[in-house]
PDB file of C-alpha atoms in Angstrom:
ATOM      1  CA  UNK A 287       7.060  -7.692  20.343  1.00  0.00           C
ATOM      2  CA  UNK A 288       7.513  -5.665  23.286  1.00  0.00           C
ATOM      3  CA  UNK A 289       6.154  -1.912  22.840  1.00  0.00           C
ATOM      4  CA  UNK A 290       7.840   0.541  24.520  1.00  0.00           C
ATOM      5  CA  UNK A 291       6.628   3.127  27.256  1.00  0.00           C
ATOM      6  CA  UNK A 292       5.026   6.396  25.312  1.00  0.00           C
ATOM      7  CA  UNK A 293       4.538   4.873  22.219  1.00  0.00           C
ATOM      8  CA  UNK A 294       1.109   3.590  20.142  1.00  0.00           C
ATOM      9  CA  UNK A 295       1.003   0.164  18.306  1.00  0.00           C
ATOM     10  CA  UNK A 296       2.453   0.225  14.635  1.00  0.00           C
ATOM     11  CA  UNK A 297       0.287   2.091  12.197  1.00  0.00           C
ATOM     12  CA  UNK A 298      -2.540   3.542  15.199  1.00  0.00           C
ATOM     13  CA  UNK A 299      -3.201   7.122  15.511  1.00  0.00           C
ATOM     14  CA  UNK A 300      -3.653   9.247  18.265  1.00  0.00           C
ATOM     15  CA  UNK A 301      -7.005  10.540  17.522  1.00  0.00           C
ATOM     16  CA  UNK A 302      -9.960   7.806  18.537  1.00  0.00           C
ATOM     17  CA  UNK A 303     -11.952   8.963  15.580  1.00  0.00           C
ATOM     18  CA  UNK A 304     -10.946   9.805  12.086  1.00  0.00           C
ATOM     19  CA  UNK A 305     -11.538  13.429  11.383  1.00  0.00           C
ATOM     20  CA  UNK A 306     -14.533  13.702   8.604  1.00  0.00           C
ATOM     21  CA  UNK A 307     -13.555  14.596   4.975  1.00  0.00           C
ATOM     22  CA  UNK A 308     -14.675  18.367   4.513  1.00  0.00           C
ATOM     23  CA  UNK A 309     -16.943  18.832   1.220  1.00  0.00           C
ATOM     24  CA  UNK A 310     -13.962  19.393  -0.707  1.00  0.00           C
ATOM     25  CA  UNK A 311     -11.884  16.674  -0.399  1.00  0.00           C
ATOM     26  CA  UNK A 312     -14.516  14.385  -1.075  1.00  0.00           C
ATOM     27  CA  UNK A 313     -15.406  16.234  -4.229  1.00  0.00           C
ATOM     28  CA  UNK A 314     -11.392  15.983  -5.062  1.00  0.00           C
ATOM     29  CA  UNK A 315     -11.740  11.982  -4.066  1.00  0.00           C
ATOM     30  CA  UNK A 316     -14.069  11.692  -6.402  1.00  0.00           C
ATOM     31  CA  UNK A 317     -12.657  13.330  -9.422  1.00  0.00           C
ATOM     32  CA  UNK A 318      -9.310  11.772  -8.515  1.00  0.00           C
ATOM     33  CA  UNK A 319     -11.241   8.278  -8.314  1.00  0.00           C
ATOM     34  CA  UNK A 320     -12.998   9.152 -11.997  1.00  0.00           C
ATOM     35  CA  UNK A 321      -9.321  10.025 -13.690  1.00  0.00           C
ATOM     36  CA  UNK A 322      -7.906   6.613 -12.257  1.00  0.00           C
ATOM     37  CA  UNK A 323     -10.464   4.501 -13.074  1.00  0.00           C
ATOM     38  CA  UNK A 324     -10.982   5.346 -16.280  1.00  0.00           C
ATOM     39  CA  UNK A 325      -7.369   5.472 -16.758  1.00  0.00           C
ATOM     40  CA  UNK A 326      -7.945   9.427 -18.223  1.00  0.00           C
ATOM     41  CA  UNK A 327      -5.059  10.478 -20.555  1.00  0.00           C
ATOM     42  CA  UNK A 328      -3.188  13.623 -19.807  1.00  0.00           C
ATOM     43  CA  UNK A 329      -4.834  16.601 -21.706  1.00  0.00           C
ATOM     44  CA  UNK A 330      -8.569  14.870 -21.557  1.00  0.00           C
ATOM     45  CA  UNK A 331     -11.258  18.041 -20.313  1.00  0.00           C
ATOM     46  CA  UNK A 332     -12.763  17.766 -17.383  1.00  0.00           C
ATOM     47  CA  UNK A 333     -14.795  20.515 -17.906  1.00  0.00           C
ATOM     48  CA  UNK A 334     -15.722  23.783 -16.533  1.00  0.00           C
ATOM     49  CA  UNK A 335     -15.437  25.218 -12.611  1.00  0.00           C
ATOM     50  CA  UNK A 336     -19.110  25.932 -13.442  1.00  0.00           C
ATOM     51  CA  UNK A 337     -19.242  22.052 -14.824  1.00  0.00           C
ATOM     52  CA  UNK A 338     -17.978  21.089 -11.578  1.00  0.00           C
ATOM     53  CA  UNK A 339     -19.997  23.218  -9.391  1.00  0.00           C
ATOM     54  CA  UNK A 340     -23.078  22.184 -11.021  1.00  0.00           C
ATOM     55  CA  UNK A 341     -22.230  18.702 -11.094  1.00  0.00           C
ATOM     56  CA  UNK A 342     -21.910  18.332  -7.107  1.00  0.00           C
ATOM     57  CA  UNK A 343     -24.073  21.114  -6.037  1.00  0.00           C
ATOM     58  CA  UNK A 344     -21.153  23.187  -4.519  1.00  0.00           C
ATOM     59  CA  UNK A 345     -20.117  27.036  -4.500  1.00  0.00           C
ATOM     60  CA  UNK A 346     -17.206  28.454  -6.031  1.00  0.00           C
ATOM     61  CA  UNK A 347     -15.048  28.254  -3.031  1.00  0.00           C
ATOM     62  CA  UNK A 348     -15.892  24.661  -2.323  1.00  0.00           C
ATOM     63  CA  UNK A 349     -15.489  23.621  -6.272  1.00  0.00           C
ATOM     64  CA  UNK A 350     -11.631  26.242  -5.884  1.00  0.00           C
ATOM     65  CA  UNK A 351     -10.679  24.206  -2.481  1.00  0.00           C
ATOM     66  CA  UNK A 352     -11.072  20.998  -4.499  1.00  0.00           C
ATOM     67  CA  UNK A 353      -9.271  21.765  -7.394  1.00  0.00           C
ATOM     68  CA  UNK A 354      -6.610  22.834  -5.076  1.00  0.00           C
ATOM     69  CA  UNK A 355      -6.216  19.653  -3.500  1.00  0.00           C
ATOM     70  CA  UNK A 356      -6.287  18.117  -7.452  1.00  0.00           C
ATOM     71  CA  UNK A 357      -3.518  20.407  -8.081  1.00  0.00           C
ATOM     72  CA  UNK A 358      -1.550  19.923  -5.178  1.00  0.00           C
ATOM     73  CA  UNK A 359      -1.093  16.074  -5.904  1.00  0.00           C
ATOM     74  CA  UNK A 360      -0.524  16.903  -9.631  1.00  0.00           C
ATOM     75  CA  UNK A 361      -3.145  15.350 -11.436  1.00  0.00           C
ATOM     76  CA  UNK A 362      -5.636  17.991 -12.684  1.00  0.00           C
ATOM     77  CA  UNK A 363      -4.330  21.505 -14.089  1.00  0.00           C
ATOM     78  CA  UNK A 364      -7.091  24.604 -14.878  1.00  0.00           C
ATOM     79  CA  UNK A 365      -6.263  26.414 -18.031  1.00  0.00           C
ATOM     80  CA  UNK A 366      -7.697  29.998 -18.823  1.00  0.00           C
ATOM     81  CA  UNK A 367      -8.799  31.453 -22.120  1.00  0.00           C
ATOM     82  CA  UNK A 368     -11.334  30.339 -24.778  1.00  0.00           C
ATOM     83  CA  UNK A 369      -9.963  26.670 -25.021  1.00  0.00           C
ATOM     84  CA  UNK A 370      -9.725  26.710 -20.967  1.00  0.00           C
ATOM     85  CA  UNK A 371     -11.541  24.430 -18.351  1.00  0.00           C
ATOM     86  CA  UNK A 372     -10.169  21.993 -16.019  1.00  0.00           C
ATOM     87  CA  UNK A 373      -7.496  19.113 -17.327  1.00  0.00           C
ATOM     88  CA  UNK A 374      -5.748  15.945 -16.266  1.00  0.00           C
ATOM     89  CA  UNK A 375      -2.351  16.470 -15.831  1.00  0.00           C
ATOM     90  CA  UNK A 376      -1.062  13.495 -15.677  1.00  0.00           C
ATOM     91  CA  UNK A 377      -1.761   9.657 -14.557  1.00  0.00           C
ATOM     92  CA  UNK A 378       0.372   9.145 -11.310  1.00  0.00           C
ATOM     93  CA  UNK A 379       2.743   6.240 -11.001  1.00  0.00           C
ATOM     94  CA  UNK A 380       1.091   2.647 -11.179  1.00  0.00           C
ATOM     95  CA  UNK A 381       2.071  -0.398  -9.994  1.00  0.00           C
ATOM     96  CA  UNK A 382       0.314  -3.874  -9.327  1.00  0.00           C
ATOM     97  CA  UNK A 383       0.840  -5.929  -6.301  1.00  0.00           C
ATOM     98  CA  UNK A 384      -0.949  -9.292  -6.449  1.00  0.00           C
ATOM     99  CA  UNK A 385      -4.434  -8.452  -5.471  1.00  0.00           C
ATOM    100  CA  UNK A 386      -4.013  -4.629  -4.963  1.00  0.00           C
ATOM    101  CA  UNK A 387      -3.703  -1.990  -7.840  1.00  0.00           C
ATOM    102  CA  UNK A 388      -1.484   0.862  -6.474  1.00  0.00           C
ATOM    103  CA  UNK A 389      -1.323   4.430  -7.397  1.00  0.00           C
ATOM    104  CA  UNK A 390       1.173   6.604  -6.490  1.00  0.00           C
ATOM    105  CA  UNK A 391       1.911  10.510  -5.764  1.00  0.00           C
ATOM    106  CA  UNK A 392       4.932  11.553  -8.173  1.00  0.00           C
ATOM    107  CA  UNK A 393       8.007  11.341  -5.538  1.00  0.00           C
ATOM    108  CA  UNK A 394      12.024  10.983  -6.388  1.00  0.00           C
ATOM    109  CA  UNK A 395      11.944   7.580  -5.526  1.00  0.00           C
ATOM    110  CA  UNK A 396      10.542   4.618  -7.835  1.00  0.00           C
ATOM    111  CA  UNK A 397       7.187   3.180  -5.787  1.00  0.00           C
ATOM    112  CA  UNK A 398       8.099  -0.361  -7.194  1.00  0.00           C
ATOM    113  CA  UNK A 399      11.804   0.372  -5.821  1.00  0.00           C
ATOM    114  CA  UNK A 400      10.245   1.212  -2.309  1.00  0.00           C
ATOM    115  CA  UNK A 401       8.453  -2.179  -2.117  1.00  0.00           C
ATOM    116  CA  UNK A 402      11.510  -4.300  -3.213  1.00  0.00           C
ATOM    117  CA  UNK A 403      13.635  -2.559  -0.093  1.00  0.00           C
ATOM    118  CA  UNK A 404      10.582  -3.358   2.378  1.00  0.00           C
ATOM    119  CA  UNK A 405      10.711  -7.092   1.521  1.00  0.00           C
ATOM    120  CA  UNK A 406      14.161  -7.495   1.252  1.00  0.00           C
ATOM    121  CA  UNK A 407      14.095  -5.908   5.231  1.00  0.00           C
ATOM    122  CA  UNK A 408      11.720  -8.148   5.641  1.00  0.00           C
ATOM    123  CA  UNK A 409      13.909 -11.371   4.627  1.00  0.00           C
ATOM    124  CA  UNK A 410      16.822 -10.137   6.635  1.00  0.00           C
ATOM    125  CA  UNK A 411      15.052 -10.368   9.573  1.00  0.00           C
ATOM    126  CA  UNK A 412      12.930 -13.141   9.055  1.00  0.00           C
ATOM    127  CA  UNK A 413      14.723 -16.153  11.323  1.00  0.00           C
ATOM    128  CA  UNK A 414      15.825 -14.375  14.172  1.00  0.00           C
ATOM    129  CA  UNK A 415      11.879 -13.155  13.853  1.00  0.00           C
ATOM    130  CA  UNK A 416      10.931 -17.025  14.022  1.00  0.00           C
ATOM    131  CA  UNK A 417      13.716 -17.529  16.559  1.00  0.00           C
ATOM    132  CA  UNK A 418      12.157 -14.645  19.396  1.00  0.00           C
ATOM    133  CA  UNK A 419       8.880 -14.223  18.086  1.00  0.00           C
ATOM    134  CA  UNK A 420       6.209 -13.566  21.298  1.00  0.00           C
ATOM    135  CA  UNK A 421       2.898 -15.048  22.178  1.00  0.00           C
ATOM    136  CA  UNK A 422       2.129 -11.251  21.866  1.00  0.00           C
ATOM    137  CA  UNK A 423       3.670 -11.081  18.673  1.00  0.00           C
ATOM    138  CA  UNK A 424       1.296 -13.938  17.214  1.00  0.00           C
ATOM    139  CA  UNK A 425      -1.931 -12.469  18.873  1.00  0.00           C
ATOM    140  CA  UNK A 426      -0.949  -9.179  16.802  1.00  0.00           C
ATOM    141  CA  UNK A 427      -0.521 -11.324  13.439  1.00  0.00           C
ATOM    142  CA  UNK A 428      -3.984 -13.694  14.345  1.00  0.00           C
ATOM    143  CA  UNK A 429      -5.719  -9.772  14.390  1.00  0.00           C
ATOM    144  CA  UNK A 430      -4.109  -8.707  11.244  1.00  0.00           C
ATOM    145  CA  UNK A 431      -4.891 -11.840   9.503  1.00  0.00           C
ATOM    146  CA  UNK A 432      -8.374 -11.455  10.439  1.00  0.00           C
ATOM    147  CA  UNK A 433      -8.810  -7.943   9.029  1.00  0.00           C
ATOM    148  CA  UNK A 434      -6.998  -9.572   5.792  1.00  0.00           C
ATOM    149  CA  UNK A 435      -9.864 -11.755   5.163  1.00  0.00           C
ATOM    150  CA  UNK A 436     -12.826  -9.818   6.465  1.00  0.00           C
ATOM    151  CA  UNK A 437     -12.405  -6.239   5.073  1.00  0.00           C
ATOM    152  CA  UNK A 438     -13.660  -5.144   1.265  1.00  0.00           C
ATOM    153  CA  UNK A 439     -11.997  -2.462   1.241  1.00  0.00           C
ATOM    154  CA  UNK A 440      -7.954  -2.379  -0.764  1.00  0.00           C
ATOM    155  CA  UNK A 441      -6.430  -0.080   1.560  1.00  0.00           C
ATOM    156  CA  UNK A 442      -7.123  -1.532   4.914  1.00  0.00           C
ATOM    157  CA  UNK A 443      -5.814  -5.192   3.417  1.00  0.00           C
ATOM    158  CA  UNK A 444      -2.812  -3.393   2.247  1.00  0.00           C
ATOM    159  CA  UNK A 445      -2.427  -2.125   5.552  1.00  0.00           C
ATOM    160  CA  UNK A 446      -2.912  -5.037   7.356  1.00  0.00           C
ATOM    161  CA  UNK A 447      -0.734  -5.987   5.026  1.00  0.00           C
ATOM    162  CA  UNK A 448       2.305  -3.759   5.875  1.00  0.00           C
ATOM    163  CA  UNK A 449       1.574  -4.157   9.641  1.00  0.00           C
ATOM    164  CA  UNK A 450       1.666  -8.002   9.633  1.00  0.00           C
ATOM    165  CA  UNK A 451       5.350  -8.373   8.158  1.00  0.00           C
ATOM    166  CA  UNK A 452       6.631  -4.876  10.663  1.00  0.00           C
ATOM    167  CA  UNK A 453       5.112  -7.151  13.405  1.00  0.00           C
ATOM    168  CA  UNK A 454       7.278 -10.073  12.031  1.00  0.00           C
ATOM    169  CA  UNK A 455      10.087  -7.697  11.142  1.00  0.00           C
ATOM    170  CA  UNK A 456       9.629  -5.970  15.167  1.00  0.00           C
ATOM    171  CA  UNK A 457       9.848  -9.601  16.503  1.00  0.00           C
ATOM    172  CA  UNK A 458      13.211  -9.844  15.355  1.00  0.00           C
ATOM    173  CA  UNK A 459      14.470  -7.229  17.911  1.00  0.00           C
ATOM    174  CA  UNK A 460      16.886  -5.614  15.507  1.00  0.00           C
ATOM    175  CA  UNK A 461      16.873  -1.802  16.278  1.00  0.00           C
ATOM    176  CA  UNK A 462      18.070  -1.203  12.723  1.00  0.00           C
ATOM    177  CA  UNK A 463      16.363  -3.072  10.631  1.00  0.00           C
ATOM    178  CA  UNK A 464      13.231  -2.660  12.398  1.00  0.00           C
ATOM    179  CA  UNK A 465      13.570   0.949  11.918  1.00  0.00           C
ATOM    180  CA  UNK A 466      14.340   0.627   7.940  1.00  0.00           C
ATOM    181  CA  UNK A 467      11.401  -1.127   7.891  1.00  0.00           C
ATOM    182  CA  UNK A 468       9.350   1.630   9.499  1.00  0.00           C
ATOM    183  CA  UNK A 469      11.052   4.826   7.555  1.00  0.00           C
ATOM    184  CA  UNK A 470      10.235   2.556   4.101  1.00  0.00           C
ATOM    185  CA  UNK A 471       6.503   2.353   5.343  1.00  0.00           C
ATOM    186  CA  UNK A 472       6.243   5.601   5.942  1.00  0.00           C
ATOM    187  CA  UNK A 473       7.430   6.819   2.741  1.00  0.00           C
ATOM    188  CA  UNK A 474       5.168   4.521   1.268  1.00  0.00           C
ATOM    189  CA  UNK A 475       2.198   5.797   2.611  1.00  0.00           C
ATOM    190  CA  UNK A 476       2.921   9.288   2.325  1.00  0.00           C
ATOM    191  CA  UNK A 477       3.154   8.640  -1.466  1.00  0.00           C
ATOM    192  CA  UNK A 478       0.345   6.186  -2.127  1.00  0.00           C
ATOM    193  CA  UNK A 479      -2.703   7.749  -3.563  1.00  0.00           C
ATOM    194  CA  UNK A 480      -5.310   5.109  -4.472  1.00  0.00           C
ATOM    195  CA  UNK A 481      -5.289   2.083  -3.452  1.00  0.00           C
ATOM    196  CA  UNK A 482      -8.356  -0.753  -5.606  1.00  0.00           C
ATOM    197  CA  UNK A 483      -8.932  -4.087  -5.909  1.00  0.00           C
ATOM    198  CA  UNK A 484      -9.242  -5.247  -9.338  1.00  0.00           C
ATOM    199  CA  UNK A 485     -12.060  -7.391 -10.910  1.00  0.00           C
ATOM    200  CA  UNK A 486      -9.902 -10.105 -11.099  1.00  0.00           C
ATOM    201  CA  UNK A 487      -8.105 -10.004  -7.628  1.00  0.00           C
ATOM    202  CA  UNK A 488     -10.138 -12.943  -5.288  1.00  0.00           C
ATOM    203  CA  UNK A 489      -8.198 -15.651  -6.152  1.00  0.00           C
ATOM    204  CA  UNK A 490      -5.055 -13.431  -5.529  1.00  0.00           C
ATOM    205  CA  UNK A 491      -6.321 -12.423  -2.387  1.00  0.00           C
ATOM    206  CA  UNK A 492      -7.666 -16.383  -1.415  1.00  0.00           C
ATOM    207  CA  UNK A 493      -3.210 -17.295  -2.013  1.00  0.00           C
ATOM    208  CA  UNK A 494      -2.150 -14.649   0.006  1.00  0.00           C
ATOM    209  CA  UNK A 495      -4.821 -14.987   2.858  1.00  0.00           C
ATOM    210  CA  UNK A 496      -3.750 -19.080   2.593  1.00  0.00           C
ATOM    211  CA  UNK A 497       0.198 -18.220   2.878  1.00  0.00           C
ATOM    212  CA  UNK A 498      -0.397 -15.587   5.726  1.00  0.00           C
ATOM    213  CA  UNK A 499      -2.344 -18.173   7.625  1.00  0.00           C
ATOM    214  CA  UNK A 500       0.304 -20.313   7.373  1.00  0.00           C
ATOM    215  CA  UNK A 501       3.312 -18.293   8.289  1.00  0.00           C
ATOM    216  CA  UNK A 502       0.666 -18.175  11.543  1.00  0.00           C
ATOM    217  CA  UNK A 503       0.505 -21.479  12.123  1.00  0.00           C
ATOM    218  CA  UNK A 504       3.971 -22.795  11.090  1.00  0.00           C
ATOM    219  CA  UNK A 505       5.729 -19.734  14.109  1.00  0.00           C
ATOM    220  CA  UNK A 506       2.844 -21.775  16.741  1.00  0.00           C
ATOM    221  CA  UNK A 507       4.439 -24.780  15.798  1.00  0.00           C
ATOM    222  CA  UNK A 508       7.758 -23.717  15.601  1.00  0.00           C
ATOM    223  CA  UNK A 509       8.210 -25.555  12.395  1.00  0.00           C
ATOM    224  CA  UNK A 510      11.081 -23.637  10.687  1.00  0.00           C
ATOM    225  CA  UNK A 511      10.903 -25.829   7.552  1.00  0.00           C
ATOM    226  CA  UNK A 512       7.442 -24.666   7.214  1.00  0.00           C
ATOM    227  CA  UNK A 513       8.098 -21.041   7.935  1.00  0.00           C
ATOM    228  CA  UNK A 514      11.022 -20.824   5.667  1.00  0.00           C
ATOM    229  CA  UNK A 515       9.032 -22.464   3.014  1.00  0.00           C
ATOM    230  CA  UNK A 516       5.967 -20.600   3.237  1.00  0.00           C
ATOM    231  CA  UNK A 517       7.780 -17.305   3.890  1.00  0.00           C
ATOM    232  CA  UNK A 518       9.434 -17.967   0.257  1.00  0.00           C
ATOM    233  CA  UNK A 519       6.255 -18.679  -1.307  1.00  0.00           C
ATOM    234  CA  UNK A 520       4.876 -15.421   0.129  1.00  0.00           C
ATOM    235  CA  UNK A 521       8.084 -13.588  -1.655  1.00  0.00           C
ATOM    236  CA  UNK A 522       7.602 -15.613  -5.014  1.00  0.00           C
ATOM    237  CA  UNK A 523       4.414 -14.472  -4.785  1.00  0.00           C
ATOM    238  CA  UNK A 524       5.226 -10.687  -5.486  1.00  0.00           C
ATOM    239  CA  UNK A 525       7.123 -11.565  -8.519  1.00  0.00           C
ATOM    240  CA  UNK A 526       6.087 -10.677 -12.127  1.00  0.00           C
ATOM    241  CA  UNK A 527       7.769 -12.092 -15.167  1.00  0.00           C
ATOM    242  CA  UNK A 528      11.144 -13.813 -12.643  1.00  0.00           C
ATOM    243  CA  UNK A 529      12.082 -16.874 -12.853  1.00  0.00           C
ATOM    244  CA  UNK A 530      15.345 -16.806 -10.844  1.00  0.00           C
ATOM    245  CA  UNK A 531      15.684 -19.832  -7.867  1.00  0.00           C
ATOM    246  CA  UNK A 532      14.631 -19.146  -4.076  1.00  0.00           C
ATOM    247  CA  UNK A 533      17.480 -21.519  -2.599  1.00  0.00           C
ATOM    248  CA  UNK A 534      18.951 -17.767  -1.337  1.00  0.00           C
ATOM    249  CA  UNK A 535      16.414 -14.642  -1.887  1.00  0.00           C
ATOM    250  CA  UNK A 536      18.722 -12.388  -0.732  1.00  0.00           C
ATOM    251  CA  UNK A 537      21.063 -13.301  -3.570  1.00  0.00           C
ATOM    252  CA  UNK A 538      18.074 -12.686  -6.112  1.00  0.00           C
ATOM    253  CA  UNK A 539      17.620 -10.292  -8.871  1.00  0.00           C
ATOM    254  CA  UNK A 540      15.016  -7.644  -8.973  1.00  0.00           C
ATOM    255  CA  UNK A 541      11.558  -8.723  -7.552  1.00  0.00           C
ATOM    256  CA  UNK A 542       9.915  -6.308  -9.544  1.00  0.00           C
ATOM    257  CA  UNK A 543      11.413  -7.550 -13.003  1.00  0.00           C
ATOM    258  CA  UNK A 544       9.089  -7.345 -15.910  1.00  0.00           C
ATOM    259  CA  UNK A 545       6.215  -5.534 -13.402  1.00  0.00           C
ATOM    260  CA  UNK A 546       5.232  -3.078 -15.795  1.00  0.00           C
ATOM    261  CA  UNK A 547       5.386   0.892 -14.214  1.00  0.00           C
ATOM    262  CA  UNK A 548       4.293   3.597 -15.897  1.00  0.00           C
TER     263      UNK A 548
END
């Protein structure tokens, strides 16, 4: 993939360092992390904003910043009066892909719906990807992959993730779809709130490492067969309850059928 003049790699940031989380938004993290966890229903009481403020140690201002933040991505509400405190408002959207549970921020646009238009990009350009892909192009996946298999932590696999099929998807040099690919991204991580991995998740995570590693090795070869087969894998893969035929994914149903969503 060739980067143009002016621009940064896929999914870097300008700043060198990430900016610290003030007081607050950690606080807010860490109620946010409680209410997902342990799946709180809408309505259950958090407490008091003296609750809070004793709980982590933190003024009234600090403890009002926070719930702000709760507010803002809808999940906690404060209630006045005698039966008042702080609330959950509401779980946020949920969704589970293979080895990653995925929370949402409430948008107009179905998360599970957003992920289904990424990989069908994704298929569209897949062999005129194989067909131009770059020795620069494979050095990019061979870094991804690594941070895939290295890192504990859900939401820099997921976006190693994300940036090893736009690399694939960039390879292709198709203006549009490269750019579809990109805005879909985007959205996607503008809405995604929490990103986990779940008890159960390693052997998940040991498949997709395996198939990854092989889409690797079968573009060094230039083995289409290969790539084409372990390409479809990777797409079966992110199917729950389907059992329609890969001969033509493109032709396919919904991915996400029987993926529950709440």
């Amino acid at each position: 993939m060739t980067q143009r003049a002016g621009t940064l790699p896929f999914g870097h940031m300008r700043d060198s360092e990430p900016r610290p989380a003030s007081r607050a938004q950690a606080i807010a993290s860490d109620i946010e992390g409680e209410i997902l966890d342990r799946e709180w229903p809408e309505g259950a009481r958090l407490g008091l904003r003296t609750d809070l403020m004793e709980r982590y140690g933190a003024s009234p201002t600090v403890i009002n910043e926070a719930l702000g933040l709760l507010r803002e991505r809808q999940l906690v509400e404060v209630r006045r009066g005698p039966a008042g405190g702080v609330y959950v408002a509401d779980q946020p959207p949920h969704v589970r892909l293979g080895a990653v549970h995925l929370w949402f921020h409430p948008t107009n646009v179905s998360p599970a719906w957003m992920f289904e238009l990424r990989v069908r990009i994704q298929h569209r350009a897949m062999p005129e990807a194989f067909a131009r892909v770059t020795a620069a192009s494979l050095d990019q996946l061979e870094t991804l992959h690594a941070t895939m298999v290295h890192t504990t932590e859900a939401a820099e696999y997921l976006e190693a993730a994300f940036s090893f099929h736009h690399v694939l998807v960039a390879a292709a040099a198709d203006d549009l779809l490269e750019e579809m690919h990109r805005m879909v991204l985007t959205a996607l991580r503008v809405a995604l709130a929490r990103a986990v991995f779940p008890a159960e998740s390693s052997a998940y995570r040991a498949r997709s490492i395996t198939i990854h590693r092989q889409l690797i090795d079968a573009l060094r070869a230039q083995d289409f067969a290969a790539f084409t087969h372990w390409e479809r894998t990777q797409y079966a893969s992110l199917i729950r309850g389907g059992t329609d035929s890969l001969s033509d994914p493109m032709s396919m149903g919904p991915i996400w059928g029987g993926l529950p969503e709440q």
